[in-house]
mmCIF file of C-alpha atoms in Angstrom:
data_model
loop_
_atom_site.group_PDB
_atom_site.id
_atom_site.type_symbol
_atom_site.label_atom_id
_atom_site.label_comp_id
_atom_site.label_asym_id
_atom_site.label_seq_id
_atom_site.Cartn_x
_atom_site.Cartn_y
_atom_site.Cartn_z
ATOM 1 C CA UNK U 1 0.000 0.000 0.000
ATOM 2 C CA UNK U 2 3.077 2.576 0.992
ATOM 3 C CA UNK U 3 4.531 1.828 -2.638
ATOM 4 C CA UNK U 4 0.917 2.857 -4.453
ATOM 5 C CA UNK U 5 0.359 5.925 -2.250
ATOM 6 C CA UNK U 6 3.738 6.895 -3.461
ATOM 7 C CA UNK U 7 3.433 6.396 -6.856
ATOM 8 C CA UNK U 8 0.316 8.444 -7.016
ATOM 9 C CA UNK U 9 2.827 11.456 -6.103
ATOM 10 C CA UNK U 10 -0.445 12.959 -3.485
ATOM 11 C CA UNK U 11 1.404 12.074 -0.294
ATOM 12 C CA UNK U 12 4.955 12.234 0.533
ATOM 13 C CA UNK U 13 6.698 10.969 4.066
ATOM 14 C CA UNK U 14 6.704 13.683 6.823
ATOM 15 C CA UNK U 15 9.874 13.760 7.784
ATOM 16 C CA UNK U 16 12.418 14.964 5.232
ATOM 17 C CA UNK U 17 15.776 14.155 6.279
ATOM 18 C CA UNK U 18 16.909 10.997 9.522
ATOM 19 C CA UNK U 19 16.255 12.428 13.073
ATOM 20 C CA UNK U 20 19.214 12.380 15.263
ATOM 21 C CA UNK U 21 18.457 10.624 18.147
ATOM 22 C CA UNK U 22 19.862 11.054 21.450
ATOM 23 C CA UNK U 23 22.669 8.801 22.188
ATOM 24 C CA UNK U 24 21.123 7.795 25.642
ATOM 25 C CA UNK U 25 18.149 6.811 24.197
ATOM 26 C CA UNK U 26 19.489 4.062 21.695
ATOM 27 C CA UNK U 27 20.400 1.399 24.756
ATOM 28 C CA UNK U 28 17.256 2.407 27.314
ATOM 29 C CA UNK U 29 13.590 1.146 26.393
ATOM 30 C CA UNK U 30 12.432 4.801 27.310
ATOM 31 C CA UNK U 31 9.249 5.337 26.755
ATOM 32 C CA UNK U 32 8.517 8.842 27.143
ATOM 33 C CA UNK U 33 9.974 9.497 30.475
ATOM 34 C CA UNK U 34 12.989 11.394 29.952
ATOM 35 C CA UNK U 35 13.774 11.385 33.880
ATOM 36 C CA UNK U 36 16.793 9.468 33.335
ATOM 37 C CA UNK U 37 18.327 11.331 30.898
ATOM 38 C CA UNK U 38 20.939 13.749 31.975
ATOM 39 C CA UNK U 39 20.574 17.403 31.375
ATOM 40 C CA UNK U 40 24.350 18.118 29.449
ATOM 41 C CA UNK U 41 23.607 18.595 25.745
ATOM 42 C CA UNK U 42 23.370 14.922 24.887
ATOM 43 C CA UNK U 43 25.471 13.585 22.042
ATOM 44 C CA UNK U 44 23.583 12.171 19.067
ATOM 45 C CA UNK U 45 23.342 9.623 16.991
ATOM 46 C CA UNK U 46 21.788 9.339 13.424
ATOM 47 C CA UNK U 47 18.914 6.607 14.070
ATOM 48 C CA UNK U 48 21.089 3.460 13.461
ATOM 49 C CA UNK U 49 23.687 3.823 16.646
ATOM 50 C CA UNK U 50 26.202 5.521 14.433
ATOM 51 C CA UNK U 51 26.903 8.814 16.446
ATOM 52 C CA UNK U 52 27.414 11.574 13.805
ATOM 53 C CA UNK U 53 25.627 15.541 13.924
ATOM 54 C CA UNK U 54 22.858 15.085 11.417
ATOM 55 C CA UNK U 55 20.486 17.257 13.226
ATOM 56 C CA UNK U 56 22.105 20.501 10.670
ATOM 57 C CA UNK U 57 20.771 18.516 7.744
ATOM 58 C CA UNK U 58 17.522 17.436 8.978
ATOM 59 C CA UNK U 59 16.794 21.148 9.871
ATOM 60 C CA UNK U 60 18.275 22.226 6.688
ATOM 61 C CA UNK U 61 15.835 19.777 4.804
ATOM 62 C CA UNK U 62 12.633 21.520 6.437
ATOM 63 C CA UNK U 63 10.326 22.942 3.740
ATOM 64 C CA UNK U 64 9.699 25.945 6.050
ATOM 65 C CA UNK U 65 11.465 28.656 7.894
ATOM 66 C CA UNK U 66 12.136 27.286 11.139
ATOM 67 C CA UNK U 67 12.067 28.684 14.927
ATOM 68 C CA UNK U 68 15.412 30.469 15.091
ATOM 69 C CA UNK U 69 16.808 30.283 18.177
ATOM 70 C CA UNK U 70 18.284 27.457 20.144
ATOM 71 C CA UNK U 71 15.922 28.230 23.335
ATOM 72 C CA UNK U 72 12.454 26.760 22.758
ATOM 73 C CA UNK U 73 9.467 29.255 22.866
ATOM 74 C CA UNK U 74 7.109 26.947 24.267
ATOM 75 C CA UNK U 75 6.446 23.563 26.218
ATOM 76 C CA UNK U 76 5.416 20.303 24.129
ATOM 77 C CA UNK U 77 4.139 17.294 25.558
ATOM 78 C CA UNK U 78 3.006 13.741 23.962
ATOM 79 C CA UNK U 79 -0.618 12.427 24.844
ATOM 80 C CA UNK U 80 -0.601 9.073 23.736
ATOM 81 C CA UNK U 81 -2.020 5.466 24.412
ATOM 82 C CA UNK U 82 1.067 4.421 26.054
ATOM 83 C CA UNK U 83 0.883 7.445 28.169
ATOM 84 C CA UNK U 84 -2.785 7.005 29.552
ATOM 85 C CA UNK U 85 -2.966 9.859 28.187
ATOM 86 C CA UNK U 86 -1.047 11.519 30.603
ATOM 87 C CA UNK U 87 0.961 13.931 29.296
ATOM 88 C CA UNK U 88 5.035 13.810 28.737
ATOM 89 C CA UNK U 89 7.304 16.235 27.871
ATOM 90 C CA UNK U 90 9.289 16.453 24.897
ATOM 91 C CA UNK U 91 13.107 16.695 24.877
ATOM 92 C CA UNK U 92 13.616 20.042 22.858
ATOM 93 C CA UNK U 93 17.433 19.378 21.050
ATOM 94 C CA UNK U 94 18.541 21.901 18.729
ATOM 95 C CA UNK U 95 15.287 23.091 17.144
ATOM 96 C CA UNK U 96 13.205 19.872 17.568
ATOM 97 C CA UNK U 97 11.217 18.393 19.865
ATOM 98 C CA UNK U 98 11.775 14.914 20.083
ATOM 99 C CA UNK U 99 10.019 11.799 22.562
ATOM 100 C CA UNK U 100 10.827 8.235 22.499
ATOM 101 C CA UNK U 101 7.900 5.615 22.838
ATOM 102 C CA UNK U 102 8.073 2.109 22.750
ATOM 103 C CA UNK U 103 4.868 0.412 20.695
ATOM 104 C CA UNK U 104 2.805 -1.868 22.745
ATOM 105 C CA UNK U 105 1.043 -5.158 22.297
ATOM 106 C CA UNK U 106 -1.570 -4.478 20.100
ATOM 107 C CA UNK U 107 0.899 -2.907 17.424
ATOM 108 C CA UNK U 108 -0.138 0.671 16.884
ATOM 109 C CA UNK U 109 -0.622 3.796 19.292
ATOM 110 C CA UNK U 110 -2.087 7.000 18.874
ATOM 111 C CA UNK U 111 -1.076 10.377 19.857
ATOM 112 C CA UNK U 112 -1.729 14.058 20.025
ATOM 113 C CA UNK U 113 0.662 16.864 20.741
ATOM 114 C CA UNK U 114 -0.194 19.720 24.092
ATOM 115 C CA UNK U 115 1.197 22.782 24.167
ATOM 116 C CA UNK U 116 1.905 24.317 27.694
ATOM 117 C CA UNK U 117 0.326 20.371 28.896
ATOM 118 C CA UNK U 118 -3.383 22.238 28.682
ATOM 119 C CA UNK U 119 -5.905 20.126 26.812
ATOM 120 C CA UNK U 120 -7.142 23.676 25.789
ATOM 121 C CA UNK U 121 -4.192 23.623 23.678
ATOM 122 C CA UNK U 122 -4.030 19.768 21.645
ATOM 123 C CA UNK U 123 -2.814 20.006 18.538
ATOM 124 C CA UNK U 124 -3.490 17.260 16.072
ATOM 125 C CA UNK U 125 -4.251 16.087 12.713
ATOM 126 C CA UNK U 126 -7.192 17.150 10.636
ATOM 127 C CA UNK U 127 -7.983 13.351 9.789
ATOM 128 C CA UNK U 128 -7.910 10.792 12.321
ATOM 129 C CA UNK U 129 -5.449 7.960 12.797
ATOM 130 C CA UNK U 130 -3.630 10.094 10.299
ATOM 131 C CA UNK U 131 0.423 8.495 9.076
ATOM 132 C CA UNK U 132 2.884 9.672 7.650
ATOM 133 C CA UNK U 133 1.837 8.949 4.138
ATOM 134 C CA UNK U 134 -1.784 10.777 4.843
ATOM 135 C CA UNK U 135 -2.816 13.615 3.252
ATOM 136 C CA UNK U 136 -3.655 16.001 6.229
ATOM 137 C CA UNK U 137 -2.915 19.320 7.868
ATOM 138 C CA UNK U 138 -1.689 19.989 11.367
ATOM 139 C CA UNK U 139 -4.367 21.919 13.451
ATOM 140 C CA UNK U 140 -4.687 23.392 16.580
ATOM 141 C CA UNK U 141 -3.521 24.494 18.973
ATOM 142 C CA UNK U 142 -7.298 24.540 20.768
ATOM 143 C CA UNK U 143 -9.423 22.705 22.096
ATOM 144 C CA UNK U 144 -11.563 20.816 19.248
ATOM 145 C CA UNK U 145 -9.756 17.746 18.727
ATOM 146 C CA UNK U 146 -12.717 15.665 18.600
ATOM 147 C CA UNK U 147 -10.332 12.933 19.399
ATOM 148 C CA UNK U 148 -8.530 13.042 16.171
ATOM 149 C CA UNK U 149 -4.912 11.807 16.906
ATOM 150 C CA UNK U 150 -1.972 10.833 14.402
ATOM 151 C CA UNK U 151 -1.596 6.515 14.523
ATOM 152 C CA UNK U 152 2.096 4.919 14.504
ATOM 153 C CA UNK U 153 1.104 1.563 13.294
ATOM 154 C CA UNK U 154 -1.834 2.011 10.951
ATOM 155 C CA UNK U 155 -2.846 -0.268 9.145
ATOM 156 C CA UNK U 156 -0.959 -3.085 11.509
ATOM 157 C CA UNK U 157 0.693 -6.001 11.006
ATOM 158 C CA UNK U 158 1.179 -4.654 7.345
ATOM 159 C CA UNK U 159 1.686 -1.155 8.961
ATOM 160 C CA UNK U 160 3.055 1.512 6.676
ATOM 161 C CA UNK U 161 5.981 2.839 9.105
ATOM 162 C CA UNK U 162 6.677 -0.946 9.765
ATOM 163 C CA UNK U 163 5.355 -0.656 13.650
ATOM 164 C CA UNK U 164 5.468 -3.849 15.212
ATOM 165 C CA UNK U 165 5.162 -4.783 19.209
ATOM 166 C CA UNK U 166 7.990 -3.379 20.975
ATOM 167 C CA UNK U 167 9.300 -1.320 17.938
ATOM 168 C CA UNK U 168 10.889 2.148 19.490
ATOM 169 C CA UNK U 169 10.344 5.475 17.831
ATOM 170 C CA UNK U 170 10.932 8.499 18.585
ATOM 171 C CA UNK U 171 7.805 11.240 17.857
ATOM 172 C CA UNK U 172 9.395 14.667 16.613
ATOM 173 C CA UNK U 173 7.888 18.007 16.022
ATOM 174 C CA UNK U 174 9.706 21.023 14.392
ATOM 175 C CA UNK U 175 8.814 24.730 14.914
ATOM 176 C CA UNK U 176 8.468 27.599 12.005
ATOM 177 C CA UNK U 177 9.839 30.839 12.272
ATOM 178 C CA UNK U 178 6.405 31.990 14.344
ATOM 179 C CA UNK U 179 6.583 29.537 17.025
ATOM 180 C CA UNK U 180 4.471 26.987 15.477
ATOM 181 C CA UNK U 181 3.948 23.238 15.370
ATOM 182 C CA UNK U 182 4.500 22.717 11.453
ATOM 183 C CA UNK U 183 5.587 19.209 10.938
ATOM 184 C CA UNK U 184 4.592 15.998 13.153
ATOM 185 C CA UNK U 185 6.257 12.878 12.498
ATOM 186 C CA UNK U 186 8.130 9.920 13.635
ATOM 187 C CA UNK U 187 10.798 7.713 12.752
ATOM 188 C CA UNK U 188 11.491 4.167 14.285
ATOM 189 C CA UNK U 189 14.961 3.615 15.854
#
């Protein structure tokens, strides 16, 4: 299904270069709780354990004019089924902000994105269960959700992004140059 929804040319992967990932991140089963990880800068690695600094190209390769400063403006956290929806906090590293989760039994989890942790401020996909290979626009952030959350593992155990039980990702979310949430995405690791 990925191949024919490519070859149709109407929807292209979200993310447009490899996330870095944190270094500590690559031998922990984190899943969302970034308690352990220690507050230096942390070294990175480019998604397959090799340690490198591709977080320059992957904010190069954004379509958009991105948040320019190193400080984040605001305060991200993941709502997800593996959170009971509880919210987490995003690691903010060089322009992104970045959460590892671990995929449960069933396959596939959902998510959607708070701002400042308020549920008066979700942001989220205009479709439901949208993927990376939906055609779909980032809303929020408000309060109208309806429930509408992106899906790692649609479409499971032929899932698009390959999700399987105990697959780790890590969720990432860039910033344009006004501070807001333009890209949502994820990227197993």
């Amino acid at each position: 299904r990925r191949e024919e929804r490519l070859a149709r040319g109407r929807e292209t992967p979200s993310l447009p270069a490899p996330v870095p990932i944190p270094q500590e991140w690559l031998g922990s089963s984190c899943n969302g709780d970034l308690s352990h990880a220690s507050t230096q800068q942390p070294r990175v690695g480019l998604g397959l354990g090799t340690t490198g600094s591709g977080i320059g190209a992957f904010l190069e390769a954004l379509a958009f004019p991105r948040w320019p400063s190193p400080l984040p403006p605001l305060c991200v956290s993941v709502v997800g089924s593996w959170t009971s929806r509880q919210p987490q906090p995003m690691q903010w590293m060089a322009g992104l902000f970045l959460c590892p989760m671990t995929v449960g039994c069933d396959g596939r989890e959902s998510f959607q994105l708070l701002v400042g942790s308020s549920w008066d401020s979700v942001v989220y996909p205009s479709v439901d269960e949208a993927n990376h290979l939906d055609a779909y626009s980032i809303c929020g952030p408000d309060a109208e959700s309806a429930g509408r959350a992106w899906r790692i593992g649609k479409g499971y155990p032929q899932a698009e992004d390959r999700a399987t039980p105990g697959a780790r990702f890590a969720i990432v979310a860039a910033l344009d140059s006004g501070a807001r949430i333009r890209l949502v995405g994820w990227q197993q690791y």
